[in-house]
Coordinates of C-alpha atoms in Angstrom, one line a residue:
Chain B
M137 CA 105.6 125.0 126.2
I138 CA 103.8 128.3 125.6
E139 CA 105.0 131.4 127.4
G140 CA 102.5 132.7 130.1
V141 CA 100.1 129.8 129.8
S142 CA 100.2 127.2 132.6
L143 CA 99.3 123.6 132.4
F144 CA 96.3 124.2 134.6
E145 CA 94.8 126.5 132.1
I146 CA 95.3 124.1 129.2
L147 CA 93.8 121.2 131.2
S148 CA 90.8 123.4 132.2
L149 CA 90.2 124.1 128.5
T150 CA 90.3 120.5 127.5
T151 CA 88.1 119.4 130.4
V152 CA 85.5 122.0 129.4
L153 CA 85.8 120.8 125.8
F154 CA 85.4 117.2 126.8
F155 CA 82.2 117.8 128.8
V156 CA 80.8 120.1 126.1
G157 CA 81.2 117.0 123.9
I158 CA 79.5 114.7 126.4
Y159 CA 76.6 117.3 126.8
G160 CA 76.2 117.5 123.0
F161 CA 76.3 113.7 122.6
L162 CA 73.6 113.2 125.1
T163 CA 71.2 116.0 124.0
R164 CA 71.5 116.0 120.2
T165 CA 69.2 113.6 118.3
N166 CA 70.8 114.1 114.9
L167 CA 73.4 111.5 114.2
I168 CA 75.8 113.8 112.4
A169 CA 75.6 116.3 115.4
M170 CA 76.4 113.4 117.7
L171 CA 79.4 112.5 115.6
M172 CA 80.6 116.1 115.9
S173 CA 80.4 116.0 119.6
L174 CA 82.4 112.8 119.6
E175 CA 85.1 114.6 117.6
L176 CA 85.2 117.4 120.3
M177 CA 85.8 114.8 123.0
V178 CA 88.6 113.0 121.0
N179 CA 90.3 116.3 120.2
A180 CA 90.2 117.4 123.9
E181 CA 92.2 114.2 124.6
A182 CA 94.7 114.8 121.9
I183 CA 95.4 118.2 123.3
N184 CA 95.6 116.7 126.8
F185 CA 98.3 114.2 125.8
V186 CA 100.5 116.8 124.0
A187 CA 100.2 119.3 126.8
I188 CA 100.9 116.9 129.6
N189 CA 103.9 115.5 127.6
K190 CA 105.3 119.0 127.0
Y191 CA 104.9 120.3 130.6
L192 CA 105.4 117.3 132.8
S193 CA 107.7 114.9 131.1
P194 CA 109.4 116.5 128.1
A195 CA 112.2 114.0 127.9
V196 CA 110.1 111.1 126.6
L197 CA 107.7 111.7 123.7
Q198 CA 105.1 109.1 124.7
G199 CA 102.2 111.6 124.9
Q200 CA 102.9 113.1 121.4
I201 CA 103.1 109.7 119.8
F202 CA 99.9 108.8 121.5
S203 CA 98.1 111.9 120.2
L204 CA 99.1 111.0 116.6
F205 CA 97.5 107.6 117.0
I206 CA 94.4 109.2 118.5
I207 CA 94.0 111.5 115.5
A208 CA 94.4 108.5 113.0
L209 CA 92.0 106.3 114.9
A210 CA 89.4 109.1 115.3
A211 CA 89.4 109.5 111.5
A212 CA 88.9 105.8 111.0
E213 CA 86.1 105.7 113.5
T214 CA 84.4 108.7 111.9
A215 CA 84.7 107.1 108.4
L216 CA 83.1 103.9 109.7
A217 CA 80.3 105.8 111.5
L218 CA 79.5 107.9 108.5
A219 CA 79.3 104.9 106.2
I220 CA 76.8 103.3 108.5
I221 CA 74.8 106.5 108.9
L222 CA 74.7 106.9 105.1
H223 CA 73.3 103.4 104.8
L224 CA 70.7 104.1 107.4
Y225 CA 69.7 107.2 105.5
R226 CA 69.3 105.2 102.3
L227 CA 67.0 102.7 104.1
T228 CA 64.9 105.2 106.0
E229 CA 65.5 108.7 104.6
N230 CA 66.0 109.9 108.1
I231 CA 68.9 110.2 110.5
D232 CA 67.1 111.3 113.7
V233 CA 67.7 108.8 116.4
K234 CA 64.3 109.2 117.9
E235 CA 62.5 108.4 114.7
V236 CA 64.5 105.5 113.2
E237 CA 64.3 103.4 116.3
E238 CA 62.8 99.9 115.9
L239 CA 64.6 97.9 118.6
K240 CA 63.1 98.6 122.0
Y241 CA 62.5 96.9 125.3
Chain U
M1106 CA 116.3 91.9 118.7
N1107 CA 116.5 88.7 116.6
L1108 CA 114.1 86.3 115.0
D1109 CA 113.7 84.1 118.1
S1110 CA 112.5 87.0 120.2
L1111 CA 110.0 88.0 117.4
L1112 CA 108.6 84.5 117.7
L1113 CA 107.3 85.5 121.1
M1114 CA 104.4 87.1 119.3
R1115 CA 103.8 84.0 117.2
D1116 CA 100.0 84.1 117.7
E1117 CA 99.6 87.6 116.3
L1118 CA 102.1 87.0 113.4
L1119 CA 100.2 83.8 112.3
L1120 CA 96.9 85.6 112.5
T1121 CA 98.2 88.5 110.4
L1122 CA 99.5 86.0 107.9
I1123 CA 96.1 84.3 107.6
I1124 CA 94.5 87.7 107.0
L1125 CA 97.0 88.5 104.2
V1126 CA 96.5 85.1 102.6
L1127 CA 92.7 85.6 102.6
L1128 CA 93.1 89.1 101.1
V1129 CA 95.2 87.7 98.3
A1130 CA 92.9 84.7 97.8
E1131 CA 90.0 87.1 97.5
I1132 CA 91.7 88.9 94.7
I1133 CA 93.1 86.0 92.6
M1134 CA 90.2 83.5 93.0
S1135 CA 87.8 83.5 90.1
P1136 CA 84.1 84.2 91.0
K1137 CA 82.9 80.6 90.6
N1138 CA 85.6 79.3 92.9
K1139 CA 84.8 81.8 95.7
K1140 CA 83.0 79.2 97.7
Y1141 CA 86.3 77.5 98.5
I1142 CA 87.3 80.5 100.5
I1143 CA 85.2 79.2 103.4
Q1144 CA 87.1 75.9 103.4
L1145 CA 90.4 77.8 103.1
A1146 CA 89.6 80.1 106.0
L1147 CA 88.3 77.3 108.2
G1148 CA 91.4 75.1 107.5
L1149 CA 93.9 77.9 108.1
F1150 CA 92.2 79.0 111.3
G1151 CA 91.9 75.4 112.5
L1152 CA 95.6 75.0 112.0
Y1153 CA 96.2 78.3 113.9
T1154 CA 94.0 77.1 116.8
I1155 CA 96.0 73.9 117.1
I1156 CA 99.4 75.7 116.9
S1157 CA 98.2 78.3 119.5
F1158 CA 98.1 75.5 122.2
M1159 CA 101.9 75.0 121.9
P1160 CA 103.8 76.7 124.7
I1161 CA 105.5 80.1 124.4
P1162 CA 108.1 81.2 126.9
K1163 CA 107.6 84.3 129.1
G1164 CA 109.0 87.5 127.6
S1165 CA 108.4 91.0 126.4
L1166 CA 109.1 92.9 123.1
F1167 CA 109.3 96.5 121.9
G1168 CA 110.5 98.1 125.1
G1169 CA 107.9 96.3 127.2
S1170 CA 104.8 97.4 125.2
Y1171 CA 104.1 93.8 124.2
Q1172 CA 104.2 91.2 127.0
T1173 CA 103.5 87.5 127.0
Y1174 CA 103.4 84.9 129.7
P1175 CA 101.8 81.4 129.9
L1176 CA 98.4 82.5 131.3
V1177 CA 97.7 85.1 128.6
H1178 CA 99.0 82.8 125.9
Y1179 CA 96.7 79.9 126.9
F1180 CA 93.8 82.4 127.2
K1181 CA 94.5 83.4 123.6
A1182 CA 94.3 79.7 122.7
I1183 CA 91.0 79.4 124.5
L1184 CA 89.6 82.4 122.6
A1185 CA 90.9 81.0 119.3
T1186 CA 89.0 77.7 120.1
G1187 CA 85.8 79.8 120.8
V1188 CA 86.2 81.7 117.5
F1189 CA 86.8 78.4 115.7
L1190 CA 83.5 76.9 117.1
I1191 CA 81.7 80.1 116.1
L1192 CA 83.1 79.8 112.5
L1193 CA 81.9 76.2 112.3
Q1194 CA 78.4 77.3 113.2
S1195 CA 78.5 80.2 110.8
V1196 CA 79.3 78.2 107.6
D1197 CA 75.7 77.6 106.6
W1198 CA 74.8 81.3 107.2
I1199 CA 77.7 82.4 105.1
K1200 CA 76.7 80.1 102.3
E1201 CA 73.2 81.3 102.3
K1202 CA 73.4 85.0 103.0
L1203 CA 76.9 86.2 102.1
L1204 CA 78.0 84.1 99.1
P1205 CA 75.4 85.7 96.8
Y1206 CA 76.8 89.1 97.6
D1207 CA 80.4 87.8 97.4
F1208 CA 81.1 89.0 101.0
S1209 CA 82.5 85.7 102.5
A1210 CA 86.2 86.7 102.4
E1211 CA 85.4 90.1 104.0
F1212 CA 83.6 88.3 106.8
F1213 CA 86.6 86.1 107.7
I1214 CA 89.1 89.0 107.3
L1215 CA 87.1 91.3 109.6
L1216 CA 86.5 88.6 112.2
F1217 CA 90.2 87.6 112.3
A1218 CA 91.3 91.3 112.5
S1219 CA 89.0 91.7 115.5
L1220 CA 90.6 88.6 117.2
L1221 CA 94.0 90.0 116.4
G1222 CA 93.0 93.3 118.2
L1223 CA 91.9 91.3 121.2
N1224 CA 95.2 89.4 121.3
F1225 CA 97.2 92.6 121.3
M1226 CA 94.9 94.2 123.9
M1227 CA 95.5 91.3 126.3
S1228 CA 99.2 91.3 125.8
A1229 CA 99.6 95.1 126.1
G1230 CA 102.3 96.4 128.3
D1231 CA 101.3 100.1 128.0
F1232 CA 98.2 102.1 127.4
L1233 CA 99.1 102.8 123.7
M1234 CA 99.1 99.2 122.7
F1235 CA 96.0 98.6 124.9
Y1236 CA 94.1 101.4 123.2
L1237 CA 95.2 100.3 119.7
G1238 CA 94.1 96.7 120.4
L1239 CA 90.8 97.9 121.8
E1240 CA 90.0 99.9 118.7
L1241 CA 91.3 97.2 116.3
S1242 CA 89.0 94.7 118.0
T1243 CA 85.9 97.0 118.1
M1244 CA 85.9 98.5 114.6
P1245 CA 85.8 95.3 112.5
I1246 CA 83.0 94.0 114.8
I1247 CA 81.0 97.2 114.2
A1248 CA 81.3 96.6 110.5
L1249 CA 80.3 93.0 110.9
T1250 CA 77.2 94.0 113.0
T1251 CA 75.8 95.7 109.9
F1252 CA 76.6 92.8 107.6
E1253 CA 72.9 92.0 107.0
F1254 CA 72.6 95.4 105.4
W1255 CA 69.2 94.7 103.7
N1256 CA 67.8 94.4 107.2
H1257 CA 66.8 97.6 109.0
R1258 CA 67.5 96.1 112.4
S1259 CA 71.1 95.2 111.6
I1260 CA 71.8 98.7 110.5
E1261 CA 70.2 100.2 113.5
A1262 CA 72.2 97.9 115.8
G1263 CA 75.3 99.0 113.9
V1264 CA 74.5 102.7 114.5
K1265 CA 73.8 102.2 118.2
Y1266 CA 77.0 100.2 118.5
V1267 CA 79.3 102.6 116.7
M1268 CA 78.0 105.6 118.6
L1269 CA 78.2 104.1 122.0
A1270 CA 81.5 102.3 121.4
S1271 CA 83.1 105.6 120.3
L1272 CA 81.7 107.4 123.3
S1273 CA 83.0 104.7 125.7
S1274 CA 86.5 104.7 124.1
A1275 CA 86.5 108.6 124.3
I1276 CA 85.8 108.4 128.0
L1277 CA 88.5 105.7 128.4
L1278 CA 91.0 107.9 126.6
F1279 CA 90.3 110.8 128.9
G1280 CA 90.9 108.5 131.9
V1281 CA 94.2 107.3 130.3
S1282 CA 95.3 110.9 129.9
L1283 CA 94.6 111.7 133.6
V1284 CA 96.6 108.6 134.6
Y1285 CA 99.4 109.7 132.3
A1286 CA 99.4 113.1 133.9
T1287 CA 99.9 111.7 137.4
A1288 CA 102.4 108.9 136.6
G1289 CA 104.3 110.7 133.8
S1290 CA 104.3 107.5 131.7
I1291 CA 101.9 105.2 129.9
N1292 CA 103.8 102.0 130.8
F1293 CA 101.9 99.7 133.2
D1294 CA 105.0 98.9 135.2
V1295 CA 105.9 102.6 135.8
I1296 CA 102.2 103.5 136.6
K1297 CA 102.2 100.6 139.2
G1298 CA 105.1 102.2 141.1
A1299 CA 104.1 105.9 140.7
L1300 CA 101.2 107.1 142.9
H1301 CA 101.7 110.8 143.3
L1302 CA 98.2 112.3 143.0
P1303 CA 95.8 109.6 144.2
L1304 CA 92.6 111.5 143.6
L1305 CA 93.3 112.3 140.0
E1306 CA 94.4 108.8 139.4
I1307 CA 91.3 107.4 140.9
I1308 CA 89.1 109.6 138.6
G1309 CA 91.2 108.3 135.7
L1310 CA 90.8 104.7 136.9
I1311 CA 87.0 105.2 137.1
M1312 CA 86.9 106.5 133.5
I1313 CA 89.0 103.5 132.3
F1314 CA 86.6 101.2 134.1
I1315 CA 83.7 102.8 132.3
G1316 CA 85.4 102.2 129.0
I1317 CA 86.1 98.5 129.7
G1318 CA 82.8 98.1 131.5
F1319 CA 81.0 99.1 128.3
K1320 CA 82.7 96.2 126.5
I1321 CA 81.8 93.7 129.3
S1322 CA 78.3 95.3 129.4
L1323 CA 78.2 95.9 133.1
V1324 CA 75.0 97.5 134.3
P1325 CA 75.1 101.3 134.0
F1326 CA 76.7 100.8 130.6
H1327 CA 74.6 97.9 129.3
F1328 CA 72.0 99.6 127.3
W1329 CA 73.5 98.8 123.9
A1330 CA 73.8 95.1 124.6
A1331 CA 70.3 93.8 124.1
D1332 CA 69.6 96.0 121.0
V1333 CA 72.9 95.1 119.3
Y1334 CA 72.6 91.4 120.1
E1335 CA 69.1 91.3 118.7
G1336 CA 69.8 93.3 115.5
A1337 CA 73.2 91.8 114.6
P1338 CA 73.6 88.5 112.8
T1339 CA 73.5 85.8 115.4
V1340 CA 77.1 84.7 114.7
I1341 CA 78.2 88.2 115.6
S1342 CA 76.1 88.3 118.8
N1343 CA 77.7 85.1 119.7
Y1344 CA 81.2 86.6 119.2
L1345 CA 80.3 89.8 121.1
S1346 CA 78.8 87.9 124.1
V1347 CA 81.6 85.4 124.4
I1348 CA 85.0 86.3 122.8
S1349 CA 85.0 90.1 123.1
K1350 CA 83.5 90.0 126.6
G1351 CA 85.9 87.3 127.7
A1352 CA 89.0 89.3 126.5
A1353 CA 87.7 92.5 128.2
V1354 CA 87.2 90.7 131.5
Y1355 CA 90.8 89.4 131.3
V1356 CA 92.1 92.9 130.6
L1357 CA 90.1 94.4 133.5
M1358 CA 91.5 91.7 135.7
T1359 CA 95.1 92.3 134.9
L1360 CA 94.6 96.1 135.1
L1361 CA 93.0 95.9 138.5
F1362 CA 95.1 93.1 140.0
I1363 CA 98.5 94.2 138.8
T1364 CA 98.6 97.9 137.6
F1365 CA 96.1 99.5 140.0
T1366 CA 96.5 97.1 142.9
A1367 CA 97.5 99.9 145.2
F1368 CA 94.0 101.4 144.9
Q1369 CA 92.3 98.1 145.9
K1370 CA 90.3 99.7 148.7
E1371 CA 88.7 102.3 146.3
W1372 CA 87.9 100.0 143.4
N1373 CA 86.6 97.3 145.7
W1374 CA 83.6 99.5 146.4
I1375 CA 83.0 100.2 142.8
M1376 CA 83.1 96.5 142.0
Y1377 CA 80.9 95.7 145.0
G1378 CA 78.1 98.1 143.8
T1379 CA 78.5 97.2 140.1
A1380 CA 78.4 93.5 140.8
I1381 CA 75.1 93.7 142.7
L1382 CA 73.5 96.1 140.1
T1383 CA 74.7 93.9 137.2
M1384 CA 73.3 90.7 138.6
V1385 CA 70.0 92.1 139.7
V1386 CA 69.2 94.2 136.6
G1387 CA 70.5 91.5 134.2
N1388 CA 68.3 88.9 135.9
L1389 CA 65.2 91.0 136.2
F1390 CA 65.2 92.1 132.6
A1391 CA 66.0 88.6 131.4
L1392 CA 62.8 87.4 133.1
R1393 CA 60.5 89.4 130.8
Q1394 CA 62.2 88.7 127.4
Q1395 CA 60.4 86.8 124.7
N1396 CA 63.1 87.0 122.0
M1397 CA 65.8 84.4 122.5
K1398 CA 68.6 86.7 121.4
R1399 CA 67.5 89.4 123.9
F1400 CA 67.1 86.8 126.5
L1401 CA 70.7 85.5 126.0
A1402 CA 71.9 89.1 126.0
F1403 CA 70.5 89.8 129.4
S1404 CA 71.6 86.4 130.7
S1405 CA 75.2 87.3 129.6
I1406 CA 74.9 90.6 131.4
A1407 CA 74.0 88.7 134.6
Q1408 CA 76.9 86.3 134.1
A1409 CA 79.2 89.4 133.9
G1410 CA 77.9 90.3 137.3
F1411 CA 78.9 86.9 138.7
I1412 CA 82.4 87.3 137.3
L1413 CA 82.8 90.6 139.3
L1414 CA 82.5 88.5 142.5
A1415 CA 85.9 87.1 141.9
M1416 CA 87.3 90.5 140.9
L1417 CA 86.9 91.5 144.5
S1418 CA 89.3 88.9 145.8
N1419 CA 92.6 90.3 144.2
N1420 CA 94.5 87.0 144.8
A1421 CA 95.6 84.0 142.8
L1422 CA 92.4 82.1 143.6
G1423 CA 90.5 85.0 141.9
V1424 CA 92.6 84.8 138.8
K1425 CA 92.1 81.1 138.3
A1426 CA 88.4 81.3 139.1
I1427 CA 87.9 84.0 136.5
V1428 CA 89.9 82.2 133.8
Y1429 CA 88.1 78.9 134.5
F1430 CA 84.7 80.5 134.5
L1431 CA 85.4 82.2 131.2
L1432 CA 86.5 78.9 129.7
I1433 CA 83.2 77.2 130.7
Y1434 CA 81.2 80.3 129.8
I1435 CA 82.6 80.3 126.2
F1436 CA 81.6 76.7 125.7
S1437 CA 78.1 77.0 127.2
N1438 CA 77.2 80.3 125.5
V1439 CA 78.5 79.2 122.1
A1440 CA 76.3 76.2 122.4
A1441 CA 73.2 78.1 123.4
F1442 CA 73.7 80.8 120.8
G1443 CA 74.4 78.1 118.2
V1444 CA 71.0 76.5 118.8
V1445 CA 69.3 79.9 118.4
H1446 CA 71.3 80.5 115.3
V1447 CA 70.5 77.2 113.6
I1448 CA 66.8 77.5 114.3
S1449 CA 66.6 81.2 113.3
L1450 CA 68.4 80.4 110.0
K1451 CA 66.2 77.4 109.1
T1452 CA 62.8 78.8 110.2
G1453 CA 63.2 82.5 111.0
K1454 CA 61.7 82.0 114.5
E1455 CA 63.4 83.5 117.5
N1456 CA 60.8 83.6 120.2
I1457 CA 60.7 81.3 123.2
D1458 CA 57.1 80.3 122.4
D1459 CA 58.2 79.1 119.0
Y1460 CA 60.3 76.4 120.8
N1461 CA 57.1 74.7 122.0
G1462 CA 57.4 71.0 121.2
L1463 CA 60.9 71.2 119.9
Y1464 CA 61.9 67.9 121.7
I1465 CA 59.4 65.9 119.6
T1466 CA 60.6 67.2 116.3
N1467 CA 64.3 67.9 117.0
P1468 CA 65.4 65.8 120.1
K1469 CA 69.2 66.2 119.7
L1470 CA 69.0 70.0 119.3
S1471 CA 66.8 70.4 122.4
L1472 CA 69.3 68.2 124.4
V1473 CA 72.1 70.6 123.4
L1474 CA 70.0 73.6 124.4
M1475 CA 69.2 72.0 127.7
I1476 CA 72.8 71.1 128.6
A1477 CA 74.0 74.6 127.6
L1478 CA 71.3 76.4 129.6
F1479 CA 71.9 74.0 132.6
S1480 CA 75.6 75.0 132.4
L1481 CA 74.7 78.7 132.3
A1482 CA 72.4 78.3 135.3
G1483 CA 75.0 76.2 137.2
I1484 CA 73.2 72.9 137.7
P1485 CA 75.7 70.3 139.1
P1486 CA 76.6 67.6 136.7
V1487 CA 77.5 70.2 134.0
A1488 CA 80.6 72.3 134.1
G1489 CA 78.9 75.6 134.9
F1490 CA 78.3 74.6 138.5
F1491 CA 82.0 74.2 139.2
A1492 CA 82.8 77.5 137.5
K1493 CA 80.3 79.4 139.7
F1494 CA 81.5 77.5 142.8
F1495 CA 85.1 78.8 142.3
L1496 CA 83.8 82.3 141.9
Y1497 CA 82.0 82.1 145.2
A1498 CA 85.1 80.5 146.8
A1499 CA 87.2 83.4 145.5
A1500 CA 84.8 86.0 147.0
A1501 CA 84.6 84.0 150.3
S1502 CA 88.4 84.0 150.6
K1503 CA 88.2 87.8 151.4
G1504 CA 85.0 87.4 153.5
Y1505 CA 82.3 89.0 151.2
Y1506 CA 79.5 86.8 152.6
V1507 CA 76.7 89.3 152.1
L1508 CA 77.6 89.6 148.4
I1509 CA 77.7 85.8 148.0
F1510 CA 74.2 85.6 149.6
I1511 CA 72.9 88.2 147.1
A1512 CA 74.6 86.2 144.3
V1513 CA 72.9 83.0 145.4
L1514 CA 69.5 84.7 145.5
N1515 CA 70.2 85.8 141.9
V1516 CA 71.1 82.3 140.8
T1517 CA 67.7 81.2 142.1
I1518 CA 66.0 83.8 140.0
S1519 CA 68.1 82.9 137.0
L1520 CA 67.1 79.2 137.4
Y1521 CA 63.5 80.2 136.6
Y1522 CA 64.3 81.9 133.3
Y1523 CA 66.9 79.5 132.2
L1524 CA 64.3 76.7 132.6
L1525 CA 61.7 78.6 130.5
P1526 CA 63.1 77.6 127.1
V1527 CA 63.8 74.1 128.4
R1528 CA 60.1 73.8 129.6
A1529 CA 58.9 75.1 126.2
A1530 CA 61.0 72.5 124.3
F1531 CA 60.3 69.5 126.5
L1532 CA 57.0 69.9 128.3
R1533 CA 54.9 72.1 126.0
R1534 CA 53.0 70.7 123.0
S1535 CA 52.3 72.7 119.9
D1536 CA 50.6 72.2 116.6
K1537 CA 52.9 74.7 114.9
A1538 CA 56.1 73.2 116.3
I1539 CA 59.4 73.8 114.4
P1540 CA 59.5 71.0 111.8
Y1541 CA 62.4 68.5 111.7
F1542 CA 65.5 69.7 109.9
K1543 CA 69.0 68.5 109.5
S1544 CA 71.7 71.0 110.4
D1545 CA 74.9 70.9 108.3
N1546 CA 78.0 68.9 109.3
Y1547 CA 80.0 71.9 110.5
S1548 CA 77.5 73.0 113.1
R1549 CA 77.0 69.4 114.2
L1550 CA 80.8 69.2 114.8
A1551 CA 80.6 72.4 116.8
F1552 CA 77.8 71.1 118.9
I1553 CA 79.6 67.9 119.6
I1554 CA 82.8 69.7 120.6
T1555 CA 80.9 72.0 123.0
M1556 CA 79.0 69.2 124.6
I1557 CA 82.1 67.1 125.1
G1558 CA 83.7 70.3 126.6
L1559 CA 80.9 71.0 128.9
L1560 CA 80.7 67.4 130.2
V1561 CA 84.4 66.7 130.4
L1562 CA 85.5 70.1 131.9
G1563 CA 83.1 69.6 134.8
L1564 CA 84.2 66.1 135.6
Y1565 CA 87.9 66.1 134.8
S1566 CA 89.9 68.2 137.3
G1567 CA 93.1 68.3 135.2
V1568 CA 92.1 71.4 133.3
F1569 CA 91.5 73.4 136.5
E1570 CA 94.8 72.2 137.9
F1571 CA 96.6 73.3 134.8
I1572 CA 95.0 76.7 135.0
S1573 CA 95.8 77.1 138.6
H1574 CA 99.4 76.0 137.8
I1575 CA 99.9 78.8 135.3
S1576 CA 97.9 81.6 137.0
N1577 CA 100.6 82.9 139.4
I1578 CA 100.8 86.3 137.6
L1579 CA 100.4 88.6 140.6

């Protein structure tokens, strides 16, 4: 628990962070920038779990364990996405989603 | 905790063991013996499928984060059967495309890891296990989507899938954190009893629904489905449309019926709107497809809309209707995708027009295609009719007659497009018809099993009685 900072302020921060991530994901066309926006969202959730655990139910450490798993899985997901993006770059020399698209309606 | 209680998770332990055996076999086998990995994996997984039908008592492990009961256990066995059928169909593809690159062991390991994740997801007793299972099931499948890495379409499908899957799981996690804030716990049992801040919890529920709806490909979240199904290897499209969708439907059902049952009034409206949207959009887009894989993708989106009919009921009839429908759906979709897979592998043709005159050159294959599509459409002698009938009955038990009327209208539309490939195969003539070819024994065995399943499950009522006997989970 941080002195002088309420749960409301922390949750406001993480909500803003989350929606900045969604905005970035929807507006960027560069795959790496989209991946960074995803990271923002996942980090917002990790903070969320820790803060809620600390302020609302400090007796059981469920939320902190959860955020550890979130960090690990986010790293795995990023590694997988980067591998695929790298392969796409080798094939097309481009990672802009608007220009590499072949599959359409 | 002793060994007996650990045996409650026998399915998962056996699957882990198979994965480890394959990993070791991949290391110690000499390069010229690598082709026997296929037989080894098929044999081990066949054994696992048979063992998974043996009963397991009800129980829970690890402080309630792993739960098992007869319905979820037999549903795992059904999924294992589906995966086994897909493996049988994929043998010739592995021999032709993956063995030269020495990737066959990785294919099996990743596929089994994904099934392991689905098993954990369905048995989860809290959100942590649920989330870990979800990720464990998604990530190997993303890697498998890009397995034809010399093909631009496969890579593009992989990029689309990995981006949208990560987005949906991020949204799901935010929903989980909101539910955690209101209930103070991530255990399903605690959440069920703790309803302090309804509004926040409903927002969380909607976000969780978005995350699972992405996996089921319900309509506002369906944009990835057609592209990924078309670009991915057909075996993986088959797995995505059948196994992963079936498990996600099961999880959505248990979450809504058991954990969030107090909010039934609220989620009923979400389900109502999503069901109509999913059926209409899936059907209308399926009408205009030429590529068979895209066509089956939109047809599977429309089928997900029909499943939501029974989600509205929230009673035991709904549970058994959903499980029975998924059982039939697995058999019919595996058969339909299998025909597309065999033809696409032998000739490279995937369009509906290419199927003109198929009956003259390959009569047995076109019969399989016809029965599978009739079952998906719901034409009486085949099992699909009874599955749809129980879905309607479940919705009617709560009086949603308008929705059933809309669903019946949609079935009429779907009859048109399901009959298009059948018409092409049986009634059209073509000079450039697909020449006669012999498919290998494994895929023949898979076709025979699916055909027996489709005909027997529809006529023999014992299976439905057994499902209704074990489906008292509410």
